[in-house]
Coordinates of N, CA, C and O in Angstrom, one line a residue:
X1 N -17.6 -17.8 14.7 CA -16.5 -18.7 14.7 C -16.1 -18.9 16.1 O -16.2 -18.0 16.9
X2 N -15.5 -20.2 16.5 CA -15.2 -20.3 17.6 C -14.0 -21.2 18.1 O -14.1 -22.4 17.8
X3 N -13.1 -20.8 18.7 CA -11.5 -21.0 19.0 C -11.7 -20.8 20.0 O -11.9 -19.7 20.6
X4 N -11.4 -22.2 20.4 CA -10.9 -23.0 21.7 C -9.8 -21.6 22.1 O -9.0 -21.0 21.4
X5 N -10.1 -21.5 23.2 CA -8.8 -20.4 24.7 C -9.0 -18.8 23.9 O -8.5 -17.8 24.5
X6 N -9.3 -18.7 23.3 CA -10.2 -17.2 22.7 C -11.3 -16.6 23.1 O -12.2 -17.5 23.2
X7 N -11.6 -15.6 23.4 CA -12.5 -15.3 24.0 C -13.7 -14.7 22.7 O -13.2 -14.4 21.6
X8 N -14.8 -14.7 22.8 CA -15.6 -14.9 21.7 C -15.7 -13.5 20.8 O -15.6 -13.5 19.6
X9 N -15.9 -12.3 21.7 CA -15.4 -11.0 21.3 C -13.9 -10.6 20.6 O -13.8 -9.7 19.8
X10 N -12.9 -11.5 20.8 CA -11.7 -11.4 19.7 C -12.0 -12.3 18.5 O -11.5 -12.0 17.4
X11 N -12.8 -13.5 18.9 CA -12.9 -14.7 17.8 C -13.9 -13.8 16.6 O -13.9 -14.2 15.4
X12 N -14.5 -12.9 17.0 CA -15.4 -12.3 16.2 C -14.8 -11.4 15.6 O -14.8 -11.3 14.3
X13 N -14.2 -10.8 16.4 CA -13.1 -9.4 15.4 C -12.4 -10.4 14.2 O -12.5 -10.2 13.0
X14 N -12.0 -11.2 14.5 CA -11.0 -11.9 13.8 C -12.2 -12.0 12.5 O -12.2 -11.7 11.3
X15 N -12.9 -12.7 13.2 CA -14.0 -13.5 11.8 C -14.3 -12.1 10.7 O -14.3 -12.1 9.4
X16 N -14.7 -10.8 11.6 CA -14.9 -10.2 10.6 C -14.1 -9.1 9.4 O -14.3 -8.5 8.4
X17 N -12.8 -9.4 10.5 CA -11.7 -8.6 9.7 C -11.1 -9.7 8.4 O -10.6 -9.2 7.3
X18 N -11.2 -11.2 8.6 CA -10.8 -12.0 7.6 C -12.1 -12.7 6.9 O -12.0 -13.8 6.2
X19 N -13.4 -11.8 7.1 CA -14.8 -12.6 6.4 C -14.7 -12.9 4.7 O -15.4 -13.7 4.0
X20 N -13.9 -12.0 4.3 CA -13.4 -12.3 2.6 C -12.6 -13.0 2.6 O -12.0 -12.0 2.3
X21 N -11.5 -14.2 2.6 CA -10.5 -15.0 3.2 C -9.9 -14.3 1.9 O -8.9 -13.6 1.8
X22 N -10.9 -14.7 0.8 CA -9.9 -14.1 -1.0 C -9.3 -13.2 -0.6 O -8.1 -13.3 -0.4
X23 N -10.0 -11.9 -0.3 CA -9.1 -10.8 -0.4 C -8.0 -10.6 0.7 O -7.2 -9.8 0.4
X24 N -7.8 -11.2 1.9 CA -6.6 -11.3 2.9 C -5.6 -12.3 2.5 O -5.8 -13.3 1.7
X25 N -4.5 -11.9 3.1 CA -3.5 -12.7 3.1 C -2.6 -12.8 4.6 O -1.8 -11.9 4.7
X26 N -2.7 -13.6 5.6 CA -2.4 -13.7 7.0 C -0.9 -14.6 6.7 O -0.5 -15.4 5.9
X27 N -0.3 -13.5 8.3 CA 0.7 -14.6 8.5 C 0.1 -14.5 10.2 O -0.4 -13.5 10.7
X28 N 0.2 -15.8 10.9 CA 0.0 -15.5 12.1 C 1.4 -16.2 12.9 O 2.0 -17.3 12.7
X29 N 1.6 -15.0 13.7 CA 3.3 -15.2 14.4 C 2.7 -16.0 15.6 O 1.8 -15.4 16.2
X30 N 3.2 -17.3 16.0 CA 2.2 -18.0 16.9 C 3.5 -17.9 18.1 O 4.7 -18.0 17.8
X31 N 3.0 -17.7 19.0 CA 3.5 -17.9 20.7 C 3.5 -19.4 20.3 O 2.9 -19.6 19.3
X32 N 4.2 -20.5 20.9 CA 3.9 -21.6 21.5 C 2.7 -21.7 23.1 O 2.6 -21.3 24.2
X33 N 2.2 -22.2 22.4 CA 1.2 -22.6 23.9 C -0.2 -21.5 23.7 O -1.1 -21.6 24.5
X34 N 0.0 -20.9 22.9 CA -1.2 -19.7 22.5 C -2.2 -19.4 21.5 O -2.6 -18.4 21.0
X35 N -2.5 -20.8 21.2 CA -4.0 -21.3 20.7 C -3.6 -21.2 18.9 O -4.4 -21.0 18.0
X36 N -2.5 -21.4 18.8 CA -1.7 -21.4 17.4 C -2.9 -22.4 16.6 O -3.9 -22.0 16.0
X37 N -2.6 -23.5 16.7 CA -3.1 -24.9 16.3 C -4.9 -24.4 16.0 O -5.4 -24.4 14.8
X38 N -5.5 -24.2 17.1 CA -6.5 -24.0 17.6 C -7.5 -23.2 15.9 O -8.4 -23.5 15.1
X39 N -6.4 -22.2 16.1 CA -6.4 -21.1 15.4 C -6.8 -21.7 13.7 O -7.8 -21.4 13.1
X40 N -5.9 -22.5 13.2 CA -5.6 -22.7 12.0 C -6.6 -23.9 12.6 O -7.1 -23.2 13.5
X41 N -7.0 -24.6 12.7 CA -8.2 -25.7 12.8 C -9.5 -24.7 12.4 O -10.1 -24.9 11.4
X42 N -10.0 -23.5 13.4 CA -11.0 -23.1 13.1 C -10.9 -22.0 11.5 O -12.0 -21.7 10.9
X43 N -10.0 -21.7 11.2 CA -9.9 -21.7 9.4 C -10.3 -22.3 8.7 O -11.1 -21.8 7.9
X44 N -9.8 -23.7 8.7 CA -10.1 -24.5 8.1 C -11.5 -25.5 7.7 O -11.8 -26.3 6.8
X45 N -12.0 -25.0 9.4 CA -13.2 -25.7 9.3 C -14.0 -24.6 8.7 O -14.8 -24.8 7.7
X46 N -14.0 -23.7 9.1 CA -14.8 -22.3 8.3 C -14.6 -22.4 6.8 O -15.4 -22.1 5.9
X47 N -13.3 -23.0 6.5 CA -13.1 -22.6 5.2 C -12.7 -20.9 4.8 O -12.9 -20.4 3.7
X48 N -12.1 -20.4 5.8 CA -11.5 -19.1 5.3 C -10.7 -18.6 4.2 O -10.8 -17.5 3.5
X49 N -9.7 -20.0 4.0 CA -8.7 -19.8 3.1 C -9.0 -21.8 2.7 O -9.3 -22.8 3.4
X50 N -8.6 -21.6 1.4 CA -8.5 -22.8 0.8 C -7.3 -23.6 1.5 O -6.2 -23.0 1.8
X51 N -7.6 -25.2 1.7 CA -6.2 -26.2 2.3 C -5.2 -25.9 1.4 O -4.2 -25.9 2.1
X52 N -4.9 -25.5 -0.5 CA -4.1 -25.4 -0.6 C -3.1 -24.2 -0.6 O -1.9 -24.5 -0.8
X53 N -3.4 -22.8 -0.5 CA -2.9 -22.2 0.2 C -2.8 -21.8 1.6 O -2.4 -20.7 1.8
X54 N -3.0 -22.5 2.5 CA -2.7 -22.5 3.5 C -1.2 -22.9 4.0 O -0.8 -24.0 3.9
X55 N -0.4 -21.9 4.6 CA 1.0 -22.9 4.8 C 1.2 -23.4 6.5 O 0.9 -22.4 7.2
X56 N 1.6 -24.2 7.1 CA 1.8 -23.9 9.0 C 3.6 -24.9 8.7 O 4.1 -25.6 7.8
X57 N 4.1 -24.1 10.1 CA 5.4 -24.8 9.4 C 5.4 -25.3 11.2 O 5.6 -24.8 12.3
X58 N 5.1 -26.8 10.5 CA 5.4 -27.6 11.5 C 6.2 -27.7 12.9 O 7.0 -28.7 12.8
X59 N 6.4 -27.2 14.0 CA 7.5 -27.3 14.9 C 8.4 -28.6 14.7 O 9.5 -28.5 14.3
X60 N 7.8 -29.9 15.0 CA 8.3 -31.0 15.5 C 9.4 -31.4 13.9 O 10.5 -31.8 14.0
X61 N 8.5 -31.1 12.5 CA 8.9 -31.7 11.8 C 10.4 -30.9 11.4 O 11.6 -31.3 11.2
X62 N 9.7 -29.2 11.3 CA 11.1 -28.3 11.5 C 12.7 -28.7 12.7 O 13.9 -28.4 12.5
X63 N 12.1 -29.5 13.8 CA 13.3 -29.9 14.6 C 13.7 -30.8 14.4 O 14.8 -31.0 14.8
X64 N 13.1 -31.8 13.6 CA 13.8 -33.3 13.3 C 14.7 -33.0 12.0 O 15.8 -33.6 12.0
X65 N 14.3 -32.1 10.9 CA 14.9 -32.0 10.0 C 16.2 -31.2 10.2 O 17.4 -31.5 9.8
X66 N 15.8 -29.8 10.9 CA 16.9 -29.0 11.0 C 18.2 -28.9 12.0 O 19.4 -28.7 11.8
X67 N 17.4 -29.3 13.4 CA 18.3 -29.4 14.5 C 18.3 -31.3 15.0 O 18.2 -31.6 16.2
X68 N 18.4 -32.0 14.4 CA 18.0 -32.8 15.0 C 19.0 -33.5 16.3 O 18.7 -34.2 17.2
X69 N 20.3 -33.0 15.9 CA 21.0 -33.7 17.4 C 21.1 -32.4 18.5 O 22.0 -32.4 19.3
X70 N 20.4 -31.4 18.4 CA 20.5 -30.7 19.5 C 19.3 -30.5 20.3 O 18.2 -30.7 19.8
X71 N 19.4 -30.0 21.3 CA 18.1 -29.9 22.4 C 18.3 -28.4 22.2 O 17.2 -27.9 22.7
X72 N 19.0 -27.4 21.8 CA 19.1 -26.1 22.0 C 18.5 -25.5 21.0 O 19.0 -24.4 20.8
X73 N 17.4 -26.0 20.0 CA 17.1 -25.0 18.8 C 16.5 -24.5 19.1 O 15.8 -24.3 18.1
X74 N 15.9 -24.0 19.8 CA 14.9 -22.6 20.3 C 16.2 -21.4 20.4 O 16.1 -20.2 20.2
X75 N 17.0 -21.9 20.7 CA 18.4 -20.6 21.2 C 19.2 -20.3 20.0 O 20.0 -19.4 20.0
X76 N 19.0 -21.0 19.0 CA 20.0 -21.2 17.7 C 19.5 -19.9 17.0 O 18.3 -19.7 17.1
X77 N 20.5 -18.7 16.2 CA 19.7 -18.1 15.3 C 19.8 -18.6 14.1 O 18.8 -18.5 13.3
X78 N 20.6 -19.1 13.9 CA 20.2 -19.9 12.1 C 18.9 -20.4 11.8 O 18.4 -20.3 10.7
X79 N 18.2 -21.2 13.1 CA 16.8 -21.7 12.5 C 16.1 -20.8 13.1 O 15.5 -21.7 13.7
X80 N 15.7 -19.9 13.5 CA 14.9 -18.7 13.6 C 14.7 -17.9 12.1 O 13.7 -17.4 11.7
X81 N 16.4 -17.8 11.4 CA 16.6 -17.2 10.0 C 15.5 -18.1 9.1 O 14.6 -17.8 8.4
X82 N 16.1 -19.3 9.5 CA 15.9 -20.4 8.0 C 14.4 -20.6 8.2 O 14.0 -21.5 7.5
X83 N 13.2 -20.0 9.4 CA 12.1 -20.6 9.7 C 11.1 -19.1 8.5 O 10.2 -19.3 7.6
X84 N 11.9 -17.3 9.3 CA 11.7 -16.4 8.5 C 11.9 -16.3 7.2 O 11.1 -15.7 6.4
X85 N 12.9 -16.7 7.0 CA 12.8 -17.3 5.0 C 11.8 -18.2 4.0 O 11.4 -18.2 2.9
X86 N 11.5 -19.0 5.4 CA 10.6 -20.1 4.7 C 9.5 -19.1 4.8 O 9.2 -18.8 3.6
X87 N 8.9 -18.4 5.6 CA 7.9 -17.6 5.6 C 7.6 -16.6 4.2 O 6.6 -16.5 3.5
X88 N 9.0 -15.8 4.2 CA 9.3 -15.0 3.1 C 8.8 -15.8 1.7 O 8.0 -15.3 0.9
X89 N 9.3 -16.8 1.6 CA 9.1 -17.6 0.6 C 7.5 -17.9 0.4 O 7.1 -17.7 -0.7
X90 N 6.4 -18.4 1.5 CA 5.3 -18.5 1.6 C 4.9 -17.0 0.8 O 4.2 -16.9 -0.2
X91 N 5.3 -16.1 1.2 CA 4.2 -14.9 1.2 C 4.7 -14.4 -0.6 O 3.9 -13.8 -1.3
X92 N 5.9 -14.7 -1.0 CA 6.1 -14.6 -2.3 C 5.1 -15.3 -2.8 O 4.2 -14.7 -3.4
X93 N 5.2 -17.0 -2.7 CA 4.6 -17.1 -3.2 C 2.7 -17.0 -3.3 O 2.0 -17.5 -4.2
X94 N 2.3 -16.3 -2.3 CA 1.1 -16.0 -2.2 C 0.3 -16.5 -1.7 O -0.8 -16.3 -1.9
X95 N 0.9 -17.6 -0.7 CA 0.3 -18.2 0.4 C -1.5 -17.7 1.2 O -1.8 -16.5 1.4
X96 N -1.9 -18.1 1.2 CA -3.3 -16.8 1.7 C -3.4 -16.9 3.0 O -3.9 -15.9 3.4
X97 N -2.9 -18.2 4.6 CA -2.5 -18.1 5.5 C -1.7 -19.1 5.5 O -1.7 -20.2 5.0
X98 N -0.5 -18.0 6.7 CA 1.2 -18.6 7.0 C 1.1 -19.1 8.5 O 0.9 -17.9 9.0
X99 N 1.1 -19.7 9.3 CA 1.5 -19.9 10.4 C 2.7 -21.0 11.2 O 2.8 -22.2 10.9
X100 N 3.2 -20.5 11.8 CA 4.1 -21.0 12.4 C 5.0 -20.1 13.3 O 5.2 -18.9 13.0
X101 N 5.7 -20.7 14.9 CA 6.8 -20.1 15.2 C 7.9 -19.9 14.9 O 8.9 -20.6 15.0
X102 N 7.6 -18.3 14.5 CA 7.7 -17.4 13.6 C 7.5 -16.2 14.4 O 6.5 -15.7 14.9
X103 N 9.5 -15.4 14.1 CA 9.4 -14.1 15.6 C 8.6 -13.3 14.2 O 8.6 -13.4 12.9
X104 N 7.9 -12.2 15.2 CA 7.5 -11.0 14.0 C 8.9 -10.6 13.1 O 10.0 -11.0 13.4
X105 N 8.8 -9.8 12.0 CA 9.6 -9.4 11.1 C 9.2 -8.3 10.2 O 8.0 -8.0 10.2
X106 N 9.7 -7.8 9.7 CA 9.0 -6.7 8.8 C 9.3 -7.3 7.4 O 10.5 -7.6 7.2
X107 N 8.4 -7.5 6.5 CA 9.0 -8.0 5.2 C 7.3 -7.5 4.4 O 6.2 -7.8 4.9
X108 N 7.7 -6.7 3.3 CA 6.3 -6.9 2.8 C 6.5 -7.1 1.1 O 7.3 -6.3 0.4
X109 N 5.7 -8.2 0.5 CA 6.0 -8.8 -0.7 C 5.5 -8.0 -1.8 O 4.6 -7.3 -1.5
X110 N 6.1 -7.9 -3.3 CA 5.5 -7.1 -3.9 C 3.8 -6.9 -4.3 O 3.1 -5.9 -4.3
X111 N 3.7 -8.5 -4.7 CA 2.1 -8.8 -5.1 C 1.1 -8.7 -4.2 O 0.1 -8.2 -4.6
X112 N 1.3 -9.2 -2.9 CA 0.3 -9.5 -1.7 C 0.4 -8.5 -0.9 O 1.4 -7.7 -1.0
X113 N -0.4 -8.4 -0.2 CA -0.7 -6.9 1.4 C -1.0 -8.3 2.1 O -1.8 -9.1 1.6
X114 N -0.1 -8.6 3.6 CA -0.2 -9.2 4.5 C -1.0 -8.5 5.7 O -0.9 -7.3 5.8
X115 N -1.9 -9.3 6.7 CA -1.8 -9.1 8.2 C -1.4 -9.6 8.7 O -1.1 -10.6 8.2
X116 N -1.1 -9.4 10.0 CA -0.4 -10.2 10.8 C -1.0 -10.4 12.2 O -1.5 -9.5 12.9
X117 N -1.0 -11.7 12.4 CA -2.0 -12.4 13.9 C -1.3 -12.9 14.6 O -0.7 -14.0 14.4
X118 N -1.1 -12.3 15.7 CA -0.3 -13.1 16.8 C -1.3 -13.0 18.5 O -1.5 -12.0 19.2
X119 N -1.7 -14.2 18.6 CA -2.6 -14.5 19.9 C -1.8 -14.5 21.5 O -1.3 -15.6 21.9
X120 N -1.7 -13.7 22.1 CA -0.8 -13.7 23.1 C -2.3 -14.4 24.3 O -3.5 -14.1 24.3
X121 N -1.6 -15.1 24.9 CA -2.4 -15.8 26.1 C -1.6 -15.6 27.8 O -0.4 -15.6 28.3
X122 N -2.9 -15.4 28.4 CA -2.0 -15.5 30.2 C -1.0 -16.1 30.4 O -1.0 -17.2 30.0
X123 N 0.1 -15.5 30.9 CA 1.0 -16.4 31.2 C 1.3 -17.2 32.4 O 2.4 -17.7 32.3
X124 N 0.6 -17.5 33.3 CA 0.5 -18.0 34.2 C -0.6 -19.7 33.4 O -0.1 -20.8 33.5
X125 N -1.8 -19.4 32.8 CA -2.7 -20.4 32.3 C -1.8 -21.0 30.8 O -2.0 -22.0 30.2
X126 N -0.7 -20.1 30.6 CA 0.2 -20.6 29.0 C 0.9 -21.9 29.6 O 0.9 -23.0 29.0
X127 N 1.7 -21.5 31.0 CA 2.8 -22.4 31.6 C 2.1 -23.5 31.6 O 2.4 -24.6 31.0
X128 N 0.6 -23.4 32.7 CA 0.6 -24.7 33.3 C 0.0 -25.3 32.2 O 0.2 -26.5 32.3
X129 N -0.7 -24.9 31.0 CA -0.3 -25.8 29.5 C 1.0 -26.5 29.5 O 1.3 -27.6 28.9
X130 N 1.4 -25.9 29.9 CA 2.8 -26.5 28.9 C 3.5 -27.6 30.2 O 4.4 -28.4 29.9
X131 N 3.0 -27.4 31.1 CA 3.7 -28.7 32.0 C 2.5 -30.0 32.0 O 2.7 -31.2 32.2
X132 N 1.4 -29.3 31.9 CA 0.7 -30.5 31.4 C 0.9 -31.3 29.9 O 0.6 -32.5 29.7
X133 N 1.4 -30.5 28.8 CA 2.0 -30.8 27.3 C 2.8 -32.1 27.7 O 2.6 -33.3 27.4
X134 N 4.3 -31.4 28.9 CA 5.6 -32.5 29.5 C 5.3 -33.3 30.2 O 6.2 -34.2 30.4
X135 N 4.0 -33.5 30.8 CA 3.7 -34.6 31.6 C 3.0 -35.3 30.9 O 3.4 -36.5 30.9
X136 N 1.8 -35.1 30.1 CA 0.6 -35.9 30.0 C 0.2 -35.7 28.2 O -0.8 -36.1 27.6
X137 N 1.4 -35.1 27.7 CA 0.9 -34.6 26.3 C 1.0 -35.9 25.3 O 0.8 -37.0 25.8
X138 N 1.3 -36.0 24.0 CA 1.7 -36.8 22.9 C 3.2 -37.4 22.8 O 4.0 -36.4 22.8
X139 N 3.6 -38.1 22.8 CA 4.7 -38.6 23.3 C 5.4 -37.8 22.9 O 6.5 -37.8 23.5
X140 N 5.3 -37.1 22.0 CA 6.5 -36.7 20.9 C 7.0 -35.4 21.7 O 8.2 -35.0 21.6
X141 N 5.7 -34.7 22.8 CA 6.2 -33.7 23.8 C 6.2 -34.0 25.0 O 6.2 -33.2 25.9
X142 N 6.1 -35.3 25.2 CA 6.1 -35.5 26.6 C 7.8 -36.0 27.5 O 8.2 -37.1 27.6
X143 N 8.4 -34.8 28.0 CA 9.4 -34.7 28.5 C 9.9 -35.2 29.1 O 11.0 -35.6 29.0
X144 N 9.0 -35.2 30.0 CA 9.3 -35.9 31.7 C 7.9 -36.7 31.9 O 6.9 -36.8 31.3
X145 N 8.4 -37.3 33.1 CA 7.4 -38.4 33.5 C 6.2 -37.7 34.1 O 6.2 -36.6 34.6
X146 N 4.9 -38.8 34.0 CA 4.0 -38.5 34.3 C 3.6 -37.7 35.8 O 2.9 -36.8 36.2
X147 N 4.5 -38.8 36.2 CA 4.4 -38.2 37.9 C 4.8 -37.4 38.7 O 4.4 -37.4 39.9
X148 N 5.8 -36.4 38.3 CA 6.2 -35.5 38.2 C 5.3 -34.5 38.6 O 4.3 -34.3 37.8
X149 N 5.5 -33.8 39.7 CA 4.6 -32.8 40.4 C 4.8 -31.9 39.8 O 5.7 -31.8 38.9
X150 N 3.8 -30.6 40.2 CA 4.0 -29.0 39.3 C 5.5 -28.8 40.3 O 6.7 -28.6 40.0
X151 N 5.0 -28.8 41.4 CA 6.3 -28.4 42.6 C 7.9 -29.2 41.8 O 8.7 -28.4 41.5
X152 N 8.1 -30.1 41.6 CA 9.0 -30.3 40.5 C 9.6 -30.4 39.7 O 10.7 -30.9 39.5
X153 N 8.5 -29.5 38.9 CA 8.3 -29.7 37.9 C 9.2 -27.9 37.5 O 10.0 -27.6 36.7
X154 N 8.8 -27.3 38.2 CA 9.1 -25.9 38.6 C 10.6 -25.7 39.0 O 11.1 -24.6 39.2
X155 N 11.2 -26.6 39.1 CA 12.9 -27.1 39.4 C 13.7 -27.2 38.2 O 14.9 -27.1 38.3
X156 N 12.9 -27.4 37.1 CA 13.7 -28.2 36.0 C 14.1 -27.1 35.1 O 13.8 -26.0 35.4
X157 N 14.9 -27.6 33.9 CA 15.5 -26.6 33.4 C 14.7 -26.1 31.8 O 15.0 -25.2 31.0
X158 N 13.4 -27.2 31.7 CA 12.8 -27.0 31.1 C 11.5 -25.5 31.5 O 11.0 -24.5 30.9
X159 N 11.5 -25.9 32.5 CA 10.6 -25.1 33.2 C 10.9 -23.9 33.2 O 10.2 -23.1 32.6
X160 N 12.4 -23.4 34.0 CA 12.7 -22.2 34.0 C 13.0 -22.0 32.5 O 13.0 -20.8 32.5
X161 N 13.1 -22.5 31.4 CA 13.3 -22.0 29.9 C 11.9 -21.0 29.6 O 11.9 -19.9 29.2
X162 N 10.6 -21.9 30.0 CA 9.4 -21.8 29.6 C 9.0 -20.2 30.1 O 8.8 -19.2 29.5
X163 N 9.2 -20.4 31.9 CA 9.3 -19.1 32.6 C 9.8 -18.0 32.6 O 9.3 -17.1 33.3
X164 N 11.4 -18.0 31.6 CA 11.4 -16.8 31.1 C 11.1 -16.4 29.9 O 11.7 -15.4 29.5
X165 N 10.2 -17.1 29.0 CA 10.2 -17.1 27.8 C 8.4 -16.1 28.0 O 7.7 -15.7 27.0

């Protein structure tokens, strides 16, 4: 199996610890910027777990629905609550992979035995993802303007959010 910003020796562990997809049931706690997406694409192309239990909980569509007049929902704990609920609710219902950001939690459902996958990436190669996302990404994340240097870019209050995060 092969996932883009993974190194081939973890993409392997992964493939063989989830090679029965039937018998697992995954939540993966995704970092932003840490091959989340990536992740659940090569699932799906493998066919690990069927499209219809599969759950990912949307970032963008989660912020338009829940926070939508604020720029601070990363800081909010209610939607951190209301994201681990939804999750809860996946794994009740027996979801076979959960993904989304989503902090770890301890919850274990009566019917199902979960694992849990969380891809942590360099942090130095995570950032400059993510100022290329604000400059050059999909409109829907593109922050700031194109032209906007790293050196400027390193000023903003986006940036320092990213940097201590």
């Amino acid at each position: 199996m092969y996932i883009p910003n993974i190194s081939p020796a973890l993409a392997k562990k992964i493939k063989s610890k989830l090679a029965n997809g039937s018998k697992y049931h995954v939540v993966n706690h995704h970092i932003p910027k840490c091959s989340g997406k990536s992740l659940v694409r090569a699932f799906r192309s493998k066919q690990l777990f069927t499209i219809e239990t599969m759950k990912t909980i949307d970032e963008q569509a989660y912020i338009n629905v829940i926070d939508n007049d604020s720029k601070s929902h990363f800081d909010n704990r209610f939607n951190f609550d209301f994201k681990k609920n939804l999750v809860k609710y996946y794994m009740e219902k027996g979801s076979s992979f959960i993904s989304g950001h989503v902090p770890f939690f301890e919850y274990r459902p009566k019917n199902f035995s979960y694992k849990r996958i969380t891809v942590v990436r360099e942090p130095v190669t995570r950032f400059l993802s993510h100022y290329n996302m604000c400059t050059t990404g999909l409109s829907r994340f593109r922050y700031l303007p194109s032209s906007i240097s790293l050196e400027e870019f390193i000023k903003t209050d986006i940036a320092r959010y990213w940097g201590r995060m």
